Amino acid sequence: MATLGTDKQWWPTREPPTRQPDEVDMDTTRRETRRNVNLRLPFHDAQCAVVCQEGCYPDKKAHVNQDTFILETGFAGEREHVLIGVFDGHGAAGEHAAQIAAATFPRELERHRRDPQLESHGDRSAPVPLDARATAYARAFVDTDLIVQKNLGDACKSSGTTAVVAHVVQDMLHMGNVGDSRAILGTAREGVDGNAGAWDIVEVTHDQTCFRRDERERMRKEAKEPVLFATLGMILGETPLSEDFGDESIEAADDPPRVFRNGASYPGCAFTRSLGDTVGKRLGVSSDPELLTYQLDKNSRCLVMASDGVFEFMTNEEVMAAAKRHWGNALAACEEIVATAYDYWATEDSRSDDVTCAVVFLTPRSGAADGANPDDLGLPKISEAKDNWRKLRDVLRAGAIKNRPAIRFANAVLAKMAIDVRHRRGSLAMEELFPGFDFESVGLAKRMSSLRGGLAHPDDYVEPTGEDD
């Protein structure tokens, strides 16, 4: 590894494992856990827990967990403040980057909140700051990034960490995010007593990847060097160069679009924002967070925050359903989500990523705000293409390669078809890849608890004539 930027390593690190597994195996001695913490906030009772499980790489000697987390109740000495964060490191110095960020961020946020020249996010009586970049919250991300870079030096060129952070102030949920870790909120349906029925899901973060056109446009404006967005297949000359990636249509594909210096084969990161990653910073990778404020109301039930080790295979619905099964025991919810994610990795890949999950259960108290309609709040929405991808994946898992372990992403059929189409069309768009797939019928079948959808090869598809059969 490249030389660190400091001679004194002040941040914590983990000892490497003493055994080398032959297959994917979840070693529960290689995890950190924050057991159930019960809180009484002004408008909700809350229970929080976190599980941070080391991944398993049978072909990689002595893999050390690169995820970490923070959970501070009574943050900055304020009884009604809670700070929760998940950090997912990457690259040779990824563990260092995540640990530095987790140790630094709370103190930077606390310091900036004391600065009278910066606006701070507050409780329900305080207006939400209009200029996100001029807030203590945003500055905490930016300055944490600078501290990661300073301490890691050259080791930070292609190493860094994601950061998804929730700052709860009474009943105001202030989310900050850089990277592709994710936070989702489960809400009870209006008019339904207690926790009966499934919870609706509100995405309170939006994954920052090269699938997002708005992120690609931002990076081009901010880049100091020429930037290229391409899949590895495009870089290797296997498929034509194109930015027809679709709308987050196959974010679970083996070959997602990545960030490259134009004319070079580096850095190759799939995210568009992070802490660290000094080479990527010159190409427009940003440490400025996307911020979102959401008022927790009488329908708010559960906040889940997790690294992409969870969401690589599990849908938002699967994650929230697992949490709901353990209502009243946040630790048990974390444990099931982590175990399920690990099982997916073991079945569908030859390794497992590090997996971290934080769960916060919420019980409304007197004075909780009336329920709001998420559709009216301008929150990130699941795109139609993204939803269609999930339907495809469900069908494949249900049948085509049900008994094919160690095939990444459960898409042996999907990958072959996608490669064939990309060679011909240079496209990752869902409609281009699978023009014969009946998404509407599959969606209906899934709602009826039956997966009878079909997957037609593009070459077998017959264009409709517009005439009645």
PDB file of C-alpha atoms in Angstrom, residues 137-420:
ATOM      1  CA  TYR A 137     -24.015  19.502   7.791  1.00  0.00           C
ATOM      2  CA  ALA A 138     -22.547  19.836   4.292  1.00  0.00           C
ATOM      3  CA  ARG A 139     -19.308  21.348   5.582  1.00  0.00           C
ATOM      4  CA  ALA A 140     -18.856  18.390   7.925  1.00  0.00           C
ATOM      5  CA  PHE A 141     -18.773  16.041   4.914  1.00  0.00           C
ATOM      6  CA  VAL A 142     -16.377  18.254   2.970  1.00  0.00           C
ATOM      7  CA  ASP A 143     -13.962  18.750   5.862  1.00  0.00           C
ATOM      8  CA  THR A 144     -14.086  15.065   6.787  1.00  0.00           C
ATOM      9  CA  ASP A 145     -13.055  14.366   3.201  1.00  0.00           C
ATOM     10  CA  LEU A 146     -10.064  16.711   3.563  1.00  0.00           C
ATOM     11  CA  ILE A 147      -9.022  14.992   6.799  1.00  0.00           C
ATOM     12  CA  VAL A 148      -9.237  11.564   5.132  1.00  0.00           C
ATOM     13  CA  GLN A 149      -7.059  12.827   2.280  1.00  0.00           C
ATOM     14  CA  LYS A 150      -4.529  14.464   4.596  1.00  0.00           C
ATOM     15  CA  ASN A 151      -4.098  11.382   6.779  1.00  0.00           C
ATOM     16  CA  LEU A 152      -3.919   8.867   3.953  1.00  0.00           C
ATOM     17  CA  GLY A 153      -1.779  10.859   1.528  1.00  0.00           C
ATOM     18  CA  ASP A 154      -0.857   8.848  -1.579  1.00  0.00           C
ATOM     19  CA  ALA A 155      -2.765   5.858  -0.189  1.00  0.00           C
ATOM     20  CA  CYS A 156      -5.926   7.847  -0.858  1.00  0.00           C
ATOM     21  CA  LYS A 157      -5.534   8.096  -4.628  1.00  0.00           C
ATOM     22  CA  SER A 158      -7.885   5.208  -5.328  1.00  0.00           C
ATOM     23  CA  SER A 159      -9.196   4.536  -1.839  1.00  0.00           C
ATOM     24  CA  GLY A 160     -12.044   6.155   0.032  1.00  0.00           C
ATOM     25  CA  THR A 161     -15.403   5.559   1.643  1.00  0.00           C
ATOM     26  CA  THR A 162     -19.095   6.171   1.208  1.00  0.00           C
ATOM     27  CA  ALA A 163     -20.994   7.895   4.024  1.00  0.00           C
ATOM     28  CA  VAL A 164     -24.716   7.859   4.712  1.00  0.00           C
ATOM     29  CA  VAL A 165     -25.616   9.804   7.868  1.00  0.00           C
ATOM     30  CA  ALA A 166     -28.883  10.485   9.675  1.00  0.00           C
ATOM     31  CA  HIS A 167     -29.056  13.388  12.122  1.00  0.00           C
ATOM     32  CA  VAL A 168     -32.334  13.175  14.028  1.00  0.00           C
ATOM     33  CA  VAL A 169     -33.386  16.333  15.859  1.00  0.00           C
ATOM     34  CA  GLN A 170     -36.589  15.613  17.792  1.00  0.00           C
ATOM     35  CA  ASP A 171     -38.841  14.490  14.911  1.00  0.00           C
ATOM     36  CA  MET A 172     -36.813  15.947  12.034  1.00  0.00           C
ATOM     37  CA  LEU A 173     -34.793  13.434  10.030  1.00  0.00           C
ATOM     38  CA  HIS A 174     -31.876  15.144   8.285  1.00  0.00           C
ATOM     39  CA  MET A 175     -30.163  12.804   5.819  1.00  0.00           C
ATOM     40  CA  GLY A 176     -26.740  13.359   4.262  1.00  0.00           C
ATOM     41  CA  ASN A 177     -25.229  11.006   1.710  1.00  0.00           C
ATOM     42  CA  VAL A 178     -22.165  10.539  -0.474  1.00  0.00           C
ATOM     43  CA  GLY A 179     -21.886   7.288  -2.431  1.00  0.00           C
ATOM     44  CA  ASP A 180     -24.072   4.241  -2.855  1.00  0.00           C
ATOM     45  CA  SER A 181     -24.922   3.238   0.695  1.00  0.00           C
ATOM     46  CA  ARG A 182     -28.639   3.728   1.243  1.00  0.00           C
ATOM     47  CA  ALA A 183     -31.359   4.740   3.720  1.00  0.00           C
ATOM     48  CA  ILE A 184     -35.039   3.814   3.490  1.00  0.00           C
ATOM     49  CA  LEU A 185     -37.970   4.701   5.732  1.00  0.00           C
ATOM     50  CA  GLY A 186     -40.900   2.367   6.426  1.00  0.00           C
ATOM     51  CA  THR A 187     -44.237   4.074   6.999  1.00  0.00           C
ATOM     52  CA  ALA A 188     -47.566   2.619   8.123  1.00  0.00           C
ATOM     53  CA  ARG A 189     -50.417   3.180   5.734  1.00  0.00           C
ATOM     54  CA  GLU A 190     -52.894   5.914   6.560  1.00  0.00           C
ATOM     55  CA  GLY A 191     -55.983   4.550   8.233  1.00  0.00           C
ATOM     56  CA  VAL A 192     -54.411   1.169   9.082  1.00  0.00           C
ATOM     57  CA  ASP A 193     -54.299   0.359  12.780  1.00  0.00           C
ATOM     58  CA  GLY A 194     -50.865  -0.215  14.324  1.00  0.00           C
ATOM     59  CA  ASN A 195     -48.472  -2.194  12.138  1.00  0.00           C
ATOM     60  CA  ALA A 196     -51.057  -4.218  10.231  1.00  0.00           C
ATOM     61  CA  GLY A 197     -50.209  -4.752   6.588  1.00  0.00           C
ATOM     62  CA  ALA A 198     -46.998  -3.997   4.757  1.00  0.00           C
ATOM     63  CA  TRP A 199     -45.193  -0.734   5.337  1.00  0.00           C
ATOM     64  CA  ASP A 200     -44.808   1.694   2.476  1.00  0.00           C
ATOM     65  CA  ILE A 201     -41.222   2.572   1.661  1.00  0.00           C
ATOM     66  CA  VAL A 202     -39.786   6.044   1.247  1.00  0.00           C
ATOM     67  CA  GLU A 203     -36.274   6.284  -0.217  1.00  0.00           C
ATOM     68  CA  VAL A 204     -34.657   9.056   1.831  1.00  0.00           C
ATOM     69  CA  THR A 205     -31.377   8.799  -0.100  1.00  0.00           C
ATOM     70  CA  HIS A 206     -30.684   8.373  -3.800  1.00  0.00           C
ATOM     71  CA  ASP A 207     -27.747   6.172  -4.830  1.00  0.00           C
ATOM     72  CA  GLN A 208     -25.055   8.301  -6.462  1.00  0.00           C
ATOM     73  CA  THR A 209     -23.876   6.202  -9.401  1.00  0.00           C
ATOM     74  CA  CYS A 210     -23.008   6.745 -13.045  1.00  0.00           C
ATOM     75  CA  PHE A 211     -26.478   5.550 -14.020  1.00  0.00           C
ATOM     76  CA  ARG A 212     -27.735   8.979 -12.979  1.00  0.00           C
ATOM     77  CA  ARG A 213     -27.693  11.445 -15.847  1.00  0.00           C
ATOM     78  CA  ASP A 214     -27.817  14.400 -13.457  1.00  0.00           C
ATOM     79  CA  GLU A 215     -24.671  13.166 -11.721  1.00  0.00           C
ATOM     80  CA  ARG A 216     -22.819  12.694 -15.013  1.00  0.00           C
ATOM     81  CA  GLU A 217     -23.726  16.228 -16.048  1.00  0.00           C
ATOM     82  CA  ARG A 218     -22.599  17.628 -12.700  1.00  0.00           C
ATOM     83  CA  MET A 219     -19.271  15.813 -12.901  1.00  0.00           C
ATOM     84  CA  ARG A 220     -18.543  17.144 -16.384  1.00  0.00           C
ATOM     85  CA  LYS A 221     -19.047  20.692 -15.103  1.00  0.00           C
ATOM     86  CA  GLU A 222     -16.870  20.194 -12.019  1.00  0.00           C
ATOM     87  CA  ALA A 223     -14.119  17.978 -13.480  1.00  0.00           C
ATOM     88  CA  LYS A 224     -10.595  19.426 -13.758  1.00  0.00           C
ATOM     89  CA  GLU A 225      -9.563  16.710 -16.212  1.00  0.00           C
ATOM     90  CA  PRO A 226     -11.457  15.099 -19.117  1.00  0.00           C
ATOM     91  CA  VAL A 227     -13.879  12.483 -17.796  1.00  0.00           C
ATOM     92  CA  LEU A 228     -15.413   9.467 -19.520  1.00  0.00           C
ATOM     93  CA  PHE A 229     -18.348   7.329 -18.370  1.00  0.00           C
ATOM     94  CA  ALA A 230     -18.188   3.770 -19.644  1.00  0.00           C
ATOM     95  CA  THR A 231     -18.526   0.130 -18.697  1.00  0.00           C
ATOM     96  CA  LEU A 232     -15.448  -2.084 -18.470  1.00  0.00           C
ATOM     97  CA  GLY A 233     -16.594  -3.807 -21.644  1.00  0.00           C
ATOM     98  CA  MET A 234     -16.522  -0.455 -23.431  1.00  0.00           C
ATOM     99  CA  ILE A 235     -13.036   0.335 -22.102  1.00  0.00           C
ATOM    100  CA  LEU A 236     -11.791  -3.062 -23.299  1.00  0.00           C
ATOM    101  CA  GLY A 237     -13.306  -2.504 -26.733  1.00  0.00           C
ATOM    102  CA  GLU A 238     -15.831  -5.322 -26.361  1.00  0.00           C
ATOM    103  CA  THR A 239     -18.833  -3.028 -26.820  1.00  0.00           C
ATOM    104  CA  PRO A 240     -19.260   0.379 -28.500  1.00  0.00           C
ATOM    105  CA  LEU A 241     -18.794   3.487 -26.383  1.00  0.00           C
ATOM    106  CA  SER A 242     -22.159   4.892 -25.395  1.00  0.00           C
ATOM    107  CA  GLU A 243     -23.910   6.582 -22.501  1.00  0.00           C
ATOM    108  CA  ASP A 244     -27.150   4.789 -23.198  1.00  0.00           C
ATOM    109  CA  PHE A 245     -27.058   3.263 -19.733  1.00  0.00           C
ATOM    110  CA  GLY A 246     -30.784   3.407 -19.153  1.00  0.00           C
ATOM    111  CA  ASP A 247     -32.361   4.861 -16.041  1.00  0.00           C
ATOM    112  CA  GLU A 248     -30.715   2.808 -13.283  1.00  0.00           C
ATOM    113  CA  SER A 249     -32.113  -0.130 -15.189  1.00  0.00           C
ATOM    114  CA  ILE A 250     -29.519  -2.756 -14.344  1.00  0.00           C
ATOM    115  CA  GLU A 251     -27.654  -1.406 -11.385  1.00  0.00           C
ATOM    116  CA  ALA A 252     -27.074  -5.017 -10.333  1.00  0.00           C
ATOM    117  CA  ALA A 253     -25.417  -5.915 -13.631  1.00  0.00           C
ATOM    118  CA  ASP A 254     -21.906  -7.310 -13.718  1.00  0.00           C
ATOM    119  CA  ASP A 255     -20.663  -4.373 -15.786  1.00  0.00           C
ATOM    120  CA  PRO A 256     -22.141  -1.067 -14.549  1.00  0.00           C
ATOM    121  CA  PRO A 257     -20.973   2.285 -15.938  1.00  0.00           C
ATOM    122  CA  ARG A 258     -17.914   3.739 -14.219  1.00  0.00           C
ATOM    123  CA  VAL A 259     -15.811   6.891 -14.012  1.00  0.00           C
ATOM    124  CA  PHE A 260     -12.612   7.007 -16.080  1.00  0.00           C
ATOM    125  CA  ARG A 261     -10.119   9.634 -17.094  1.00  0.00           C
ATOM    126  CA  ASN A 262     -10.692  10.003 -20.810  1.00  0.00           C
ATOM    127  CA  GLY A 263      -8.052   7.970 -22.621  1.00  0.00           C
ATOM    128  CA  ALA A 264      -7.068   6.004 -19.508  1.00  0.00           C
ATOM    129  CA  SER A 265      -8.288   2.921 -17.657  1.00  0.00           C
ATOM    130  CA  TYR A 266      -8.487   4.474 -14.167  1.00  0.00           C
ATOM    131  CA  PRO A 267      -9.956   5.065 -11.573  1.00  0.00           C
ATOM    132  CA  GLY A 268     -12.941   2.944 -12.638  1.00  0.00           C
ATOM    133  CA  CYS A 269     -15.198   3.835  -9.697  1.00  0.00           C
ATOM    134  CA  ALA A 270     -18.943   3.209 -10.077  1.00  0.00           C
ATOM    135  CA  PHE A 271     -19.968   5.938  -7.591  1.00  0.00           C
ATOM    136  CA  THR A 272     -20.006   9.675  -8.266  1.00  0.00           C
ATOM    137  CA  ARG A 273     -19.521  11.003  -4.717  1.00  0.00           C
ATOM    138  CA  SER A 274     -17.288   9.800  -1.891  1.00  0.00           C
ATOM    139  CA  LEU A 275     -14.822  10.765   0.816  1.00  0.00           C
ATOM    140  CA  GLY A 276     -11.212  10.273  -0.268  1.00  0.00           C
ATOM    141  CA  ASP A 277     -10.471   9.118  -3.846  1.00  0.00           C
ATOM    142  CA  THR A 278      -8.167  11.981  -4.808  1.00  0.00           C
ATOM    143  CA  VAL A 279      -7.807  10.807  -8.429  1.00  0.00           C
ATOM    144  CA  GLY A 280     -11.573  10.685  -8.772  1.00  0.00           C
ATOM    145  CA  LYS A 281     -11.901  14.165  -7.276  1.00  0.00           C
ATOM    146  CA  ARG A 282     -10.101  15.620 -10.306  1.00  0.00           C
ATOM    147  CA  LEU A 283     -12.727  13.953 -12.487  1.00  0.00           C
ATOM    148  CA  GLY A 284     -15.702  15.418 -10.649  1.00  0.00           C
ATOM    149  CA  VAL A 285     -16.234  12.835  -7.900  1.00  0.00           C
ATOM    150  CA  SER A 286     -17.525  15.046  -5.098  1.00  0.00           C
ATOM    151  CA  SER A 287     -17.591  15.078  -1.314  1.00  0.00           C
ATOM    152  CA  ASP A 288     -20.555  17.478  -1.327  1.00  0.00           C
ATOM    153  CA  PRO A 289     -23.460  15.487   0.121  1.00  0.00           C
ATOM    154  CA  GLU A 290     -26.988  15.304  -1.139  1.00  0.00           C
ATOM    155  CA  LEU A 291     -29.117  16.476   1.786  1.00  0.00           C
ATOM    156  CA  LEU A 292     -32.765  15.730   2.493  1.00  0.00           C
ATOM    157  CA  THR A 293     -35.007  16.669   5.414  1.00  0.00           C
ATOM    158  CA  TYR A 294     -38.074  14.609   6.287  1.00  0.00           C
ATOM    159  CA  GLN A 295     -40.400  15.101   9.239  1.00  0.00           C
ATOM    160  CA  LEU A 296     -41.029  11.863  11.082  1.00  0.00           C
ATOM    161  CA  ASP A 297     -44.770  11.639  11.662  1.00  0.00           C
ATOM    162  CA  LYS A 298     -47.359   9.377  13.272  1.00  0.00           C
ATOM    163  CA  ASN A 299     -46.975   6.878  10.409  1.00  0.00           C
ATOM    164  CA  SER A 300     -43.159   6.643  10.553  1.00  0.00           C
ATOM    165  CA  ARG A 301     -42.144   3.206  11.808  1.00  0.00           C
ATOM    166  CA  CYS A 302     -38.652   2.197  10.761  1.00  0.00           C
ATOM    167  CA  LEU A 303     -35.460   3.697   9.376  1.00  0.00           C
ATOM    168  CA  VAL A 304     -32.978   1.277   7.790  1.00  0.00           C
ATOM    169  CA  MET A 305     -29.483   2.394   6.758  1.00  0.00           C
ATOM    170  CA  ALA A 306     -27.113  -0.068   5.110  1.00  0.00           C
ATOM    171  CA  SER A 307     -24.037  -0.468   2.956  1.00  0.00           C
ATOM    172  CA  ASP A 308     -24.359  -1.820  -0.569  1.00  0.00           C
ATOM    173  CA  GLY A 309     -23.424  -5.233   0.799  1.00  0.00           C
ATOM    174  CA  VAL A 310     -27.108  -5.398   1.777  1.00  0.00           C
ATOM    175  CA  PHE A 311     -28.686  -3.726  -1.245  1.00  0.00           C
ATOM    176  CA  GLU A 312     -26.524  -5.497  -3.833  1.00  0.00           C
ATOM    177  CA  PHE A 313     -29.068  -8.327  -3.850  1.00  0.00           C
ATOM    178  CA  MET A 314     -31.885  -7.415  -1.473  1.00  0.00           C
ATOM    179  CA  THR A 315     -34.647  -5.105  -2.638  1.00  0.00           C
ATOM    180  CA  ASN A 316     -35.954  -2.301  -0.450  1.00  0.00           C
ATOM    181  CA  GLU A 317     -39.105  -4.360   0.049  1.00  0.00           C
ATOM    182  CA  GLU A 318     -37.192  -7.431   1.245  1.00  0.00           C
ATOM    183  CA  VAL A 319     -35.145  -5.363   3.669  1.00  0.00           C
ATOM    184  CA  MET A 320     -38.142  -3.590   5.165  1.00  0.00           C
ATOM    185  CA  ALA A 321     -40.169  -6.804   5.414  1.00  0.00           C
ATOM    186  CA  ALA A 322     -37.317  -8.415   7.370  1.00  0.00           C
ATOM    187  CA  ALA A 323     -37.203  -5.430   9.717  1.00  0.00           C
ATOM    188  CA  LYS A 324     -40.966  -5.507  10.236  1.00  0.00           C
ATOM    189  CA  ARG A 325     -40.856  -9.165  11.280  1.00  0.00           C
ATOM    190  CA  HIS A 326     -38.771  -8.125  14.275  1.00  0.00           C
ATOM    191  CA  TRP A 327     -40.752  -5.074  15.352  1.00  0.00           C
ATOM    192  CA  GLY A 328     -39.650  -4.216  18.880  1.00  0.00           C
ATOM    193  CA  ASN A 329     -36.198  -5.795  18.546  1.00  0.00           C
ATOM    194  CA  ALA A 330     -33.964  -3.681  16.303  1.00  0.00           C
ATOM    195  CA  LEU A 331     -30.939  -5.917  16.861  1.00  0.00           C
ATOM    196  CA  ALA A 332     -32.822  -9.001  15.678  1.00  0.00           C
ATOM    197  CA  ALA A 333     -33.909  -7.045  12.593  1.00  0.00           C
ATOM    198  CA  CYS A 334     -30.297  -6.101  11.822  1.00  0.00           C
ATOM    199  CA  GLU A 335     -29.173  -9.690  12.317  1.00  0.00           C
ATOM    200  CA  GLU A 336     -31.772 -11.106   9.919  1.00  0.00           C
ATOM    201  CA  ILE A 337     -31.032  -8.511   7.238  1.00  0.00           C
ATOM    202  CA  VAL A 338     -27.289  -9.156   7.481  1.00  0.00           C
ATOM    203  CA  ALA A 339     -27.752 -12.937   7.444  1.00  0.00           C
ATOM    204  CA  THR A 340     -30.104 -12.778   4.452  1.00  0.00           C
ATOM    205  CA  ALA A 341     -27.738 -10.545   2.507  1.00  0.00           C
ATOM    206  CA  TYR A 342     -24.877 -12.919   3.290  1.00  0.00           C
ATOM    207  CA  ASP A 343     -26.931 -15.897   2.100  1.00  0.00           C
ATOM    208  CA  TYR A 344     -27.559 -14.117  -1.191  1.00  0.00           C
ATOM    209  CA  TRP A 345     -23.844 -13.505  -1.632  1.00  0.00           C
ATOM    210  CA  ALA A 346     -23.014 -17.133  -0.814  1.00  0.00           C
ATOM    211  CA  THR A 347     -25.576 -18.413  -3.313  1.00  0.00           C
ATOM    212  CA  GLU A 348     -24.956 -15.996  -6.131  1.00  0.00           C
ATOM    213  CA  ASP A 349     -21.246 -15.223  -5.910  1.00  0.00           C
ATOM    214  CA  SER A 350     -17.971 -16.771  -4.855  1.00  0.00           C
ATOM    215  CA  ARG A 351     -17.425 -14.126  -2.164  1.00  0.00           C
ATOM    216  CA  SER A 352     -19.348 -11.822   0.162  1.00  0.00           C
ATOM    217  CA  ASP A 353     -18.943  -8.100   0.547  1.00  0.00           C
ATOM    218  CA  ASP A 354     -18.820  -6.526   4.003  1.00  0.00           C
ATOM    219  CA  VAL A 355     -22.381  -6.037   5.245  1.00  0.00           C
ATOM    220  CA  THR A 356     -23.539  -3.308   7.643  1.00  0.00           C
ATOM    221  CA  CYS A 357     -27.094  -2.520   8.707  1.00  0.00           C
ATOM    222  CA  ALA A 358     -28.568  -0.024  11.169  1.00  0.00           C
ATOM    223  CA  VAL A 359     -32.243  -0.172  12.183  1.00  0.00           C
ATOM    224  CA  VAL A 360     -34.249   2.445  14.078  1.00  0.00           C
ATOM    225  CA  PHE A 361     -37.781   1.524  15.147  1.00  0.00           C
ATOM    226  CA  LEU A 362     -40.132   4.444  15.827  1.00  0.00           C
ATOM    227  CA  THR A 363     -43.308   4.499  17.912  1.00  0.00           C
ATOM    228  CA  PRO A 364     -45.271   7.760  17.691  1.00  0.00           C
ATOM    229  CA  ARG A 365     -46.180   9.606  20.842  1.00  0.00           C
ATOM    230  CA  SER A 366     -48.586  12.424  21.597  1.00  0.00           C
ATOM    231  CA  GLY A 367     -47.850  15.427  19.405  1.00  0.00           C
ATOM    232  CA  ALA A 368     -46.445  13.441  16.457  1.00  0.00           C
ATOM    233  CA  ALA A 369     -47.206  15.176  13.172  1.00  0.00           C
ATOM    234  CA  ASP A 370     -50.020  13.955  10.950  1.00  0.00           C
ATOM    235  CA  GLY A 371     -48.997  11.583   8.188  1.00  0.00           C
ATOM    236  CA  ALA A 372     -47.743  13.129   4.960  1.00  0.00           C
ATOM    237  CA  ASN A 373     -47.988  11.817   1.409  1.00  0.00           C
ATOM    238  CA  PRO A 374     -44.420  11.079   0.266  1.00  0.00           C
ATOM    239  CA  ASP A 375     -45.470  11.758  -3.342  1.00  0.00           C
ATOM    240  CA  ASP A 376     -45.987  15.412  -2.391  1.00  0.00           C
ATOM    241  CA  LEU A 377     -42.553  15.864  -0.817  1.00  0.00           C
ATOM    242  CA  GLY A 378     -40.275  15.704  -3.862  1.00  0.00           C
ATOM    243  CA  LEU A 379     -38.447  12.627  -2.570  1.00  0.00           C
ATOM    244  CA  PRO A 380     -36.419  10.305  -4.804  1.00  0.00           C
ATOM    245  CA  LYS A 381     -38.684   7.880  -6.632  1.00  0.00           C
ATOM    246  CA  ILE A 382     -38.105   4.366  -7.900  1.00  0.00           C
ATOM    247  CA  SER A 383     -37.907   4.694 -11.669  1.00  0.00           C
ATOM    248  CA  GLU A 384     -40.020   2.503 -13.914  1.00  0.00           C
ATOM    249  CA  ALA A 385     -36.870   0.998 -15.415  1.00  0.00           C
ATOM    250  CA  LYS A 386     -35.462   0.227 -11.973  1.00  0.00           C
ATOM    251  CA  ASP A 387     -38.718  -1.425 -10.954  1.00  0.00           C
ATOM    252  CA  ASN A 388     -38.698  -3.453 -14.176  1.00  0.00           C
ATOM    253  CA  TRP A 389     -35.193  -4.662 -13.402  1.00  0.00           C
ATOM    254  CA  ARG A 390     -36.407  -6.006 -10.073  1.00  0.00           C
ATOM    255  CA  LYS A 391     -39.187  -7.934 -11.825  1.00  0.00           C
ATOM    256  CA  LEU A 392     -36.667  -9.475 -14.182  1.00  0.00           C
ATOM    257  CA  ARG A 393     -34.400 -10.449 -11.328  1.00  0.00           C
ATOM    258  CA  ASP A 394     -37.264 -12.041  -9.396  1.00  0.00           C
ATOM    259  CA  VAL A 395     -38.187 -14.237 -12.349  1.00  0.00           C
ATOM    260  CA  LEU A 396     -34.611 -15.342 -12.821  1.00  0.00           C
ATOM    261  CA  ARG A 397     -34.237 -16.171  -9.152  1.00  0.00           C
ATOM    262  CA  ALA A 398     -37.521 -18.071  -9.190  1.00  0.00           C
ATOM    263  CA  GLY A 399     -36.608 -20.327 -12.075  1.00  0.00           C
ATOM    264  CA  ALA A 400     -33.975 -19.949 -14.723  1.00  0.00           C
ATOM    265  CA  ILE A 401     -30.863 -20.348 -12.584  1.00  0.00           C
ATOM    266  CA  LYS A 402     -32.371 -21.405  -9.296  1.00  0.00           C
ATOM    267  CA  ASN A 403     -29.791 -24.156  -8.864  1.00  0.00           C
ATOM    268  CA  ARG A 404     -26.745 -22.355 -10.210  1.00  0.00           C
ATOM    269  CA  PRO A 405     -24.642 -21.261  -7.204  1.00  0.00           C
ATOM    270  CA  ALA A 406     -21.591 -19.010  -7.477  1.00  0.00           C
ATOM    271  CA  ILE A 407     -23.065 -17.142 -10.478  1.00  0.00           C
ATOM    272  CA  ARG A 408     -22.913 -13.515  -9.549  1.00  0.00           C
ATOM    273  CA  PHE A 409     -26.188 -11.578  -9.337  1.00  0.00           C
ATOM    274  CA  ALA A 410     -28.296 -14.621 -10.196  1.00  0.00           C
ATOM    275  CA  ASN A 411     -28.216 -13.539 -13.813  1.00  0.00           C
ATOM    276  CA  ALA A 412     -26.426 -16.152 -15.874  1.00  0.00           C
ATOM    277  CA  VAL A 413     -29.271 -15.964 -18.394  1.00  0.00           C
ATOM    278  CA  LEU A 414     -29.559 -12.191 -18.060  1.00  0.00           C
ATOM    279  CA  ALA A 415     -25.817 -11.609 -18.461  1.00  0.00           C
ATOM    280  CA  LYS A 416     -25.570 -13.684 -21.642  1.00  0.00           C
ATOM    281  CA  MET A 417     -28.501 -11.899 -23.218  1.00  0.00           C
ATOM    282  CA  ALA A 418     -27.268  -8.493 -22.113  1.00  0.00           C
ATOM    283  CA  ILE A 419     -23.819  -9.141 -23.581  1.00  0.00           C
ATOM    284  CA  ASP A 420     -25.337 -10.247 -26.888  1.00  0.00           C
TER     285      ASP A 420
END
